[in-house]
mmCIF file of C-alpha atoms in Angstrom:
data_model
loop_
_atom_site.group_PDB
_atom_site.id
_atom_site.type_symbol
_atom_site.label_atom_id
_atom_site.label_comp_id
_atom_site.label_asym_id
_atom_site.label_seq_id
_atom_site.Cartn_x
_atom_site.Cartn_y
_atom_site.Cartn_z
ATOM 1 C CA ASP A 1 -13.502 9.954 -12.233
ATOM 2 C CA THR A 2 -14.159 7.525 -9.050
ATOM 3 C CA GLY A 3 -10.482 6.601 -8.138
ATOM 4 C CA VAL A 4 -8.410 3.661 -9.203
ATOM 5 C CA SER A 5 -10.029 0.830 -11.000
ATOM 6 C CA GLN A 6 -8.716 -3.042 -10.859
ATOM 7 C CA ASN A 7 -9.840 -5.599 -12.799
ATOM 8 C CA PRO A 8 -11.091 -8.565 -12.938
ATOM 9 C CA ARG A 9 -11.083 -8.038 -8.649
ATOM 10 C CA HIS A 10 -10.764 -12.368 -8.859
ATOM 11 C CA LYS A 11 -8.435 -14.806 -11.188
ATOM 12 C CA ILE A 12 -8.797 -18.256 -10.698
ATOM 13 C CA THR A 13 -6.076 -19.879 -13.145
ATOM 14 C CA LYS A 14 -3.960 -23.573 -13.540
ATOM 15 C CA ARG A 15 -1.072 -23.294 -12.951
ATOM 16 C CA GLY A 16 1.344 -23.051 -15.868
ATOM 17 C CA GLN A 17 -1.439 -20.119 -17.467
ATOM 18 C CA ASN A 18 -0.489 -16.516 -17.979
ATOM 19 C CA VAL A 19 -2.436 -14.120 -16.190
ATOM 20 C CA THR A 20 -2.945 -10.461 -17.319
ATOM 21 C CA PHE A 21 -4.142 -7.694 -14.738
ATOM 22 C CA ARG A 22 -5.210 -4.045 -15.537
ATOM 23 C CA CYS A 23 -5.250 -1.013 -13.770
ATOM 24 C CA ASP A 24 -7.169 2.877 -14.458
ATOM 25 C CA PRO A 25 -5.549 5.234 -12.261
ATOM 26 C CA ILE A 26 -6.602 9.004 -11.318
ATOM 27 C CA SER A 27 -6.272 10.204 -14.941
ATOM 28 C CA GLU A 28 -4.676 12.677 -13.909
ATOM 29 C CA HIS A 29 -2.018 10.690 -11.964
ATOM 30 C CA ASN A 30 1.432 10.201 -13.191
ATOM 31 C CA ARG A 31 2.857 8.079 -11.562
ATOM 32 C CA LEU A 32 1.836 4.733 -10.444
ATOM 33 C CA TYR A 33 2.718 1.947 -8.538
ATOM 34 C CA TRP A 34 1.823 -2.103 -8.188
ATOM 35 C CA TYR A 35 2.329 -3.771 -5.273
ATOM 36 C CA ARG A 36 1.218 -7.513 -3.914
ATOM 37 C CA GLN A 37 0.503 -8.976 -0.441
ATOM 38 C CA THR A 38 -0.113 -11.965 1.078
ATOM 39 C CA LEU A 39 -2.325 -12.990 3.277
ATOM 40 C CA GLY A 40 -0.820 -11.305 6.346
ATOM 41 C CA GLN A 41 1.877 -9.108 4.785
ATOM 42 C CA GLY A 42 2.360 -5.892 4.148
ATOM 43 C CA PRO A 43 2.130 -4.324 0.752
ATOM 44 C CA GLU A 44 5.434 -5.013 -1.007
ATOM 45 C CA PHE A 45 6.598 -2.799 -3.846
ATOM 46 C CA LEU A 46 7.042 -4.610 -7.529
ATOM 47 C CA THR A 47 7.309 -1.872 -9.746
ATOM 48 C CA TYR A 48 6.366 1.770 -10.533
ATOM 49 C CA PHE A 49 6.023 4.011 -13.537
ATOM 50 C CA GLN A 50 6.395 8.186 -14.376
ATOM 51 C CA ASN A 51 4.472 8.816 -17.296
ATOM 52 C CA GLU A 52 4.858 5.847 -20.037
ATOM 53 C CA ALA A 53 8.597 4.635 -18.554
ATOM 54 C CA GLN A 54 9.223 1.842 -15.808
ATOM 55 C CA LEU A 55 11.303 3.516 -13.542
ATOM 56 C CA GLU A 56 12.215 0.858 -11.074
ATOM 57 C CA LYS A 57 11.431 -2.778 -10.230
ATOM 58 C CA SER A 58 11.725 -4.899 -7.468
ATOM 59 C CA ARG A 59 13.972 -8.547 -7.712
ATOM 60 C CA LEU A 60 11.038 -9.595 -6.584
ATOM 61 C CA LEU A 61 9.128 -8.882 -10.323
ATOM 62 C CA SER A 62 11.109 -12.159 -11.882
ATOM 63 C CA ASP A 63 11.393 -12.284 -15.600
ATOM 64 C CA ARG A 64 7.900 -14.180 -15.055
ATOM 65 C CA PHE A 65 6.482 -10.988 -14.549
ATOM 66 C CA SER A 66 6.199 -7.734 -16.363
ATOM 67 C CA ALA A 67 4.504 -4.269 -16.732
ATOM 68 C CA GLU A 68 3.956 -1.645 -19.265
ATOM 69 C CA ARG A 69 2.039 1.254 -19.507
ATOM 70 C CA PRO A 70 2.247 2.591 -23.259
ATOM 71 C CA LYS A 71 0.278 5.554 -23.362
ATOM 72 C CA GLY A 72 0.755 6.468 -19.923
ATOM 73 C CA SER A 73 -2.650 6.259 -18.877
ATOM 74 C CA PHE A 74 -3.895 2.560 -18.193
ATOM 75 C CA SER A 75 -1.469 -0.351 -16.946
ATOM 76 C CA THR A 76 -1.244 -4.008 -17.479
ATOM 77 C CA LEU A 77 0.974 -6.626 -15.023
ATOM 78 C CA GLU A 78 1.463 -9.681 -17.037
ATOM 79 C CA ILE A 79 2.883 -13.152 -15.654
ATOM 80 C CA GLN A 80 3.863 -16.223 -17.871
ATOM 81 C CA ARG A 81 4.175 -20.193 -16.316
ATOM 82 C CA THR A 82 2.411 -18.695 -13.261
ATOM 83 C CA GLU A 83 3.223 -20.735 -9.218
ATOM 84 C CA GLN A 84 1.593 -21.232 -6.797
ATOM 85 C CA GLY A 85 3.610 -18.531 -5.224
ATOM 86 C CA ASP A 86 1.679 -16.119 -7.573
ATOM 87 C CA SER A 87 -0.659 -16.756 -4.934
ATOM 88 C CA ALA A 88 -1.505 -12.592 -4.110
ATOM 89 C CA MET A 89 -3.621 -9.890 -4.415
ATOM 90 C CA TYR A 90 -1.649 -7.277 -6.489
ATOM 91 C CA LEU A 91 -2.730 -4.263 -5.656
ATOM 92 C CA CYS A 92 -2.265 -0.426 -8.085
ATOM 93 C CA ALA A 93 -2.227 2.805 -6.608
ATOM 94 C CA SER A 94 -1.468 6.035 -8.410
ATOM 95 C CA SER A 95 -0.037 9.521 -7.206
ATOM 96 C CA LEU A 96 1.087 12.599 -8.777
ATOM 97 C CA THR A 97 4.394 14.344 -8.530
ATOM 98 C CA GLY A 98 5.114 16.722 -6.518
ATOM 99 C CA SER A 99 1.792 15.796 -4.322
ATOM 100 C CA ARG A 100 3.753 14.737 -1.343
ATOM 101 C CA ASP A 101 1.834 15.314 0.321
ATOM 102 C CA TYR A 102 -1.100 13.813 0.198
ATOM 103 C CA GLY A 103 -0.553 9.559 -0.233
ATOM 104 C CA TYR A 104 -1.585 7.189 -2.898
ATOM 105 C CA THR A 105 -4.781 5.676 -4.016
ATOM 106 C CA PHE A 106 -5.060 2.004 -4.572
ATOM 107 C CA GLY A 107 -7.641 0.299 -6.212
ATOM 108 C CA SER A 108 -9.940 -2.341 -4.774
ATOM 109 C CA GLY A 109 -7.262 -4.291 -6.181
ATOM 110 C CA THR A 110 -7.117 -8.068 -7.854
ATOM 111 C CA ARG A 111 -6.952 -11.402 -5.703
ATOM 112 C CA LEU A 112 -5.110 -14.572 -7.817
ATOM 113 C CA THR A 113 -5.479 -17.331 -6.972
ATOM 114 C CA VAL A 114 -2.908 -20.334 -8.413
ATOM 115 C CA VAL A 115 -4.491 -23.944 -8.501
ATOM 116 C CA SER B 1 11.958 -5.540 2.200
ATOM 117 C CA GLN B 2 9.532 -3.656 4.815
ATOM 118 C CA GLN B 3 10.824 -0.915 6.404
ATOM 119 C CA GLY B 4 8.534 -0.643 9.563
ATOM 120 C CA GLU B 5 7.455 -2.688 12.001
ATOM 121 C CA GLU B 6 3.663 -2.473 13.503
ATOM 122 C CA ASP B 7 3.090 -3.311 17.254
ATOM 123 C CA PRO B 8 1.179 -4.518 18.569
ATOM 124 C CA GLN B 9 0.432 -7.011 15.620
ATOM 125 C CA ALA B 10 -3.219 -7.557 16.417
ATOM 126 C CA LEU B 11 -5.747 -5.182 19.197
ATOM 127 C CA SER B 12 -9.002 -5.998 20.275
ATOM 128 C CA ILE B 13 -11.611 -2.909 21.663
ATOM 129 C CA GLN B 14 -14.596 -2.581 22.688
ATOM 130 C CA GLU B 15 -16.573 0.475 20.977
ATOM 131 C CA GLY B 16 -15.565 4.202 22.731
ATOM 132 C CA GLU B 17 -12.406 3.523 23.706
ATOM 133 C CA ASN B 18 -9.265 4.582 22.218
ATOM 134 C CA ALA B 19 -7.323 2.183 20.083
ATOM 135 C CA THR B 20 -3.087 3.419 19.550
ATOM 136 C CA MET B 21 -0.436 1.399 17.180
ATOM 137 C CA ASN B 22 3.151 1.700 16.885
ATOM 138 C CA CYS B 23 4.725 1.752 14.030
ATOM 139 C CA SER B 24 9.416 1.717 14.006
ATOM 140 C CA TYR B 25 11.241 2.241 10.996
ATOM 141 C CA LYS B 26 14.710 1.802 10.229
ATOM 142 C CA THR B 27 16.282 4.317 7.731
ATOM 143 C CA SER B 28 15.367 7.932 7.017
ATOM 144 C CA ILE B 29 12.466 9.099 6.856
ATOM 145 C CA ASN B 30 10.988 12.180 3.876
ATOM 146 C CA ASN B 31 7.240 11.170 5.137
ATOM 147 C CA LEU B 32 5.098 8.730 7.199
ATOM 148 C CA GLN B 33 1.731 7.940 6.382
ATOM 149 C CA TRP B 34 -0.723 5.419 7.893
ATOM 150 C CA TYR B 35 -3.579 3.751 5.999
ATOM 151 C CA ARG B 36 -6.372 0.999 7.069
ATOM 152 C CA GLN B 37 -7.769 -1.714 5.037
ATOM 153 C CA ASN B 38 -10.907 -3.657 5.610
ATOM 154 C CA SER B 39 -10.700 -7.208 5.055
ATOM 155 C CA GLY B 40 -10.235 -8.543 0.805
ATOM 156 C CA ARG B 41 -10.111 -3.949 0.385
ATOM 157 C CA GLY B 42 -7.116 -1.726 -1.093
ATOM 158 C CA LEU B 43 -5.439 0.620 0.960
ATOM 159 C CA VAL B 44 -7.138 4.355 2.257
ATOM 160 C CA HIS B 45 -5.280 7.041 3.319
ATOM 161 C CA LEU B 46 -5.349 8.458 6.051
ATOM 162 C CA ILE B 47 -2.785 10.544 7.303
ATOM 163 C CA LEU B 48 1.102 11.919 6.160
ATOM 164 C CA ILE B 49 3.303 13.493 8.876
ATOM 165 C CA ARG B 50 6.473 14.970 7.189
ATOM 166 C CA SER B 51 9.889 14.295 9.106
ATOM 167 C CA ASN B 52 9.992 17.663 9.909
ATOM 168 C CA GLU B 53 6.790 17.435 12.224
ATOM 169 C CA ARG B 54 6.415 15.815 15.547
ATOM 170 C CA GLU B 55 1.956 15.791 15.623
ATOM 171 C CA LYS B 56 -1.037 15.867 13.227
ATOM 172 C CA HIS B 57 -4.217 15.291 13.827
ATOM 173 C CA SER B 58 -6.845 14.914 11.362
ATOM 174 C CA GLY B 59 -10.725 14.470 13.449
ATOM 175 C CA ARG B 60 -10.154 11.305 15.174
ATOM 176 C CA LEU B 61 -7.030 10.612 14.789
ATOM 177 C CA ARG B 62 -3.319 12.115 16.197
ATOM 178 C CA VAL B 63 -0.193 10.862 14.122
ATOM 179 C CA THR B 64 3.682 11.609 16.406
ATOM 180 C CA LEU B 65 6.462 11.269 14.708
ATOM 181 C CA ASP B 66 10.160 10.520 17.161
ATOM 182 C CA THR B 67 12.496 10.832 14.347
ATOM 183 C CA SER B 68 15.478 10.213 16.915
ATOM 184 C CA LYS B 69 13.730 7.090 17.795
ATOM 185 C CA LYS B 70 12.658 5.774 14.468
ATOM 186 C CA SER B 71 9.302 5.702 15.306
ATOM 187 C CA SER B 72 5.096 6.927 15.656
ATOM 188 C CA SER B 73 2.135 6.058 16.875
ATOM 189 C CA LEU B 74 -1.585 6.790 15.432
ATOM 190 C CA LEU B 75 -4.290 6.756 17.981
ATOM 191 C CA ILE B 76 -7.259 6.345 16.939
ATOM 192 C CA THR B 77 -9.936 8.133 19.164
ATOM 193 C CA ALA B 78 -13.425 7.306 20.665
ATOM 194 C CA SER B 79 -13.577 4.004 18.803
ATOM 195 C CA ARG B 80 -16.357 2.795 16.180
ATOM 196 C CA ALA B 81 -17.164 -1.178 15.070
ATOM 197 C CA ALA B 82 -16.193 0.863 11.427
ATOM 198 C CA ASP B 83 -13.042 1.467 12.455
ATOM 199 C CA THR B 84 -12.233 -2.259 12.172
ATOM 200 C CA ALA B 85 -9.870 -3.106 9.947
ATOM 201 C CA SER B 86 -5.837 -3.329 9.450
ATOM 202 C CA TYR B 87 -3.807 -0.808 9.585
ATOM 203 C CA PHE B 88 -0.553 0.369 8.016
ATOM 204 C CA CYS B 89 2.115 2.587 8.474
ATOM 205 C CA ALA B 90 4.417 3.270 5.801
ATOM 206 C CA THR B 91 7.454 5.149 4.946
ATOM 207 C CA ASP B 92 8.649 7.516 1.717
ATOM 208 C CA LYS B 93 12.314 7.741 2.332
ATOM 209 C CA GLY B 94 14.197 8.736 -1.356
ATOM 210 C CA SER B 95 13.357 10.788 -3.810
ATOM 211 C CA ASN B 96 10.679 8.577 -5.948
ATOM 212 C CA TYR B 97 8.242 8.420 -4.175
ATOM 213 C CA LYS B 98 8.601 4.746 -2.873
ATOM 214 C CA LEU B 99 6.047 3.523 -0.101
ATOM 215 C CA THR B 100 7.560 0.768 2.344
ATOM 216 C CA PHE B 101 4.809 -0.600 4.154
ATOM 217 C CA GLY B 102 4.294 -2.454 6.970
ATOM 218 C CA LYS B 103 3.326 -5.920 8.301
ATOM 219 C CA GLY B 104 0.211 -3.986 10.044
ATOM 220 C CA THR B 105 -2.082 -3.816 13.445
ATOM 221 C CA LEU B 106 -4.643 -5.763 13.043
ATOM 222 C CA LEU B 107 -7.877 -3.701 14.568
ATOM 223 C CA THR B 108 -11.159 -5.231 16.152
ATOM 224 C CA VAL B 109 -13.866 -3.210 17.674
ATOM 225 C CA ASN B 110 -16.431 -4.757 19.418
ATOM 226 C CA PRO B 111 -19.452 -3.597 19.581
#
């Protein structure tokens, strides 16, 4: 296991198109998180899953955003009808319940540019 | 919303010097964590300090936590050019393991 994997690394899309990102967490981690980071800012929480259940969604996650983790393994984040304001780095992280002392393991992120 | 506020926003030092970054937060926490982010990459977990701890060390890193002042500091000793990165504090304050990040300190270590 080489850590948290995110694909693609970069995505350029035209405004109005739909995009989907994938995250493969560390296999034994049951918690998975999505964050969004814009230039010069810290990561902002979007949503998280424990196994396949989506337990919390940020108000940042408008109706155009949807996330799934169908079998409690990999997760996808879809943005419909993209807008220029969606341009950001989308970060995925995973952790293990009960391992509060070890922090998150982040992927390298997907950088989205909406033109 | 962002829980932590790092200070300073940017710090430039010479190789070999020590770097100190501060973080303030607003509500009670379970633990506070520090992460490093190299340009355009994901975040790397550096160190975690629990709310009942006051100081913790890991290699060249020293973290302090003052819960009465709701503040933490990260000290990097004998800095290296490879330490150049953004550093974020993050607080774990609830039962859902969700972390809330600050805006970060950009550290530049000049060779």
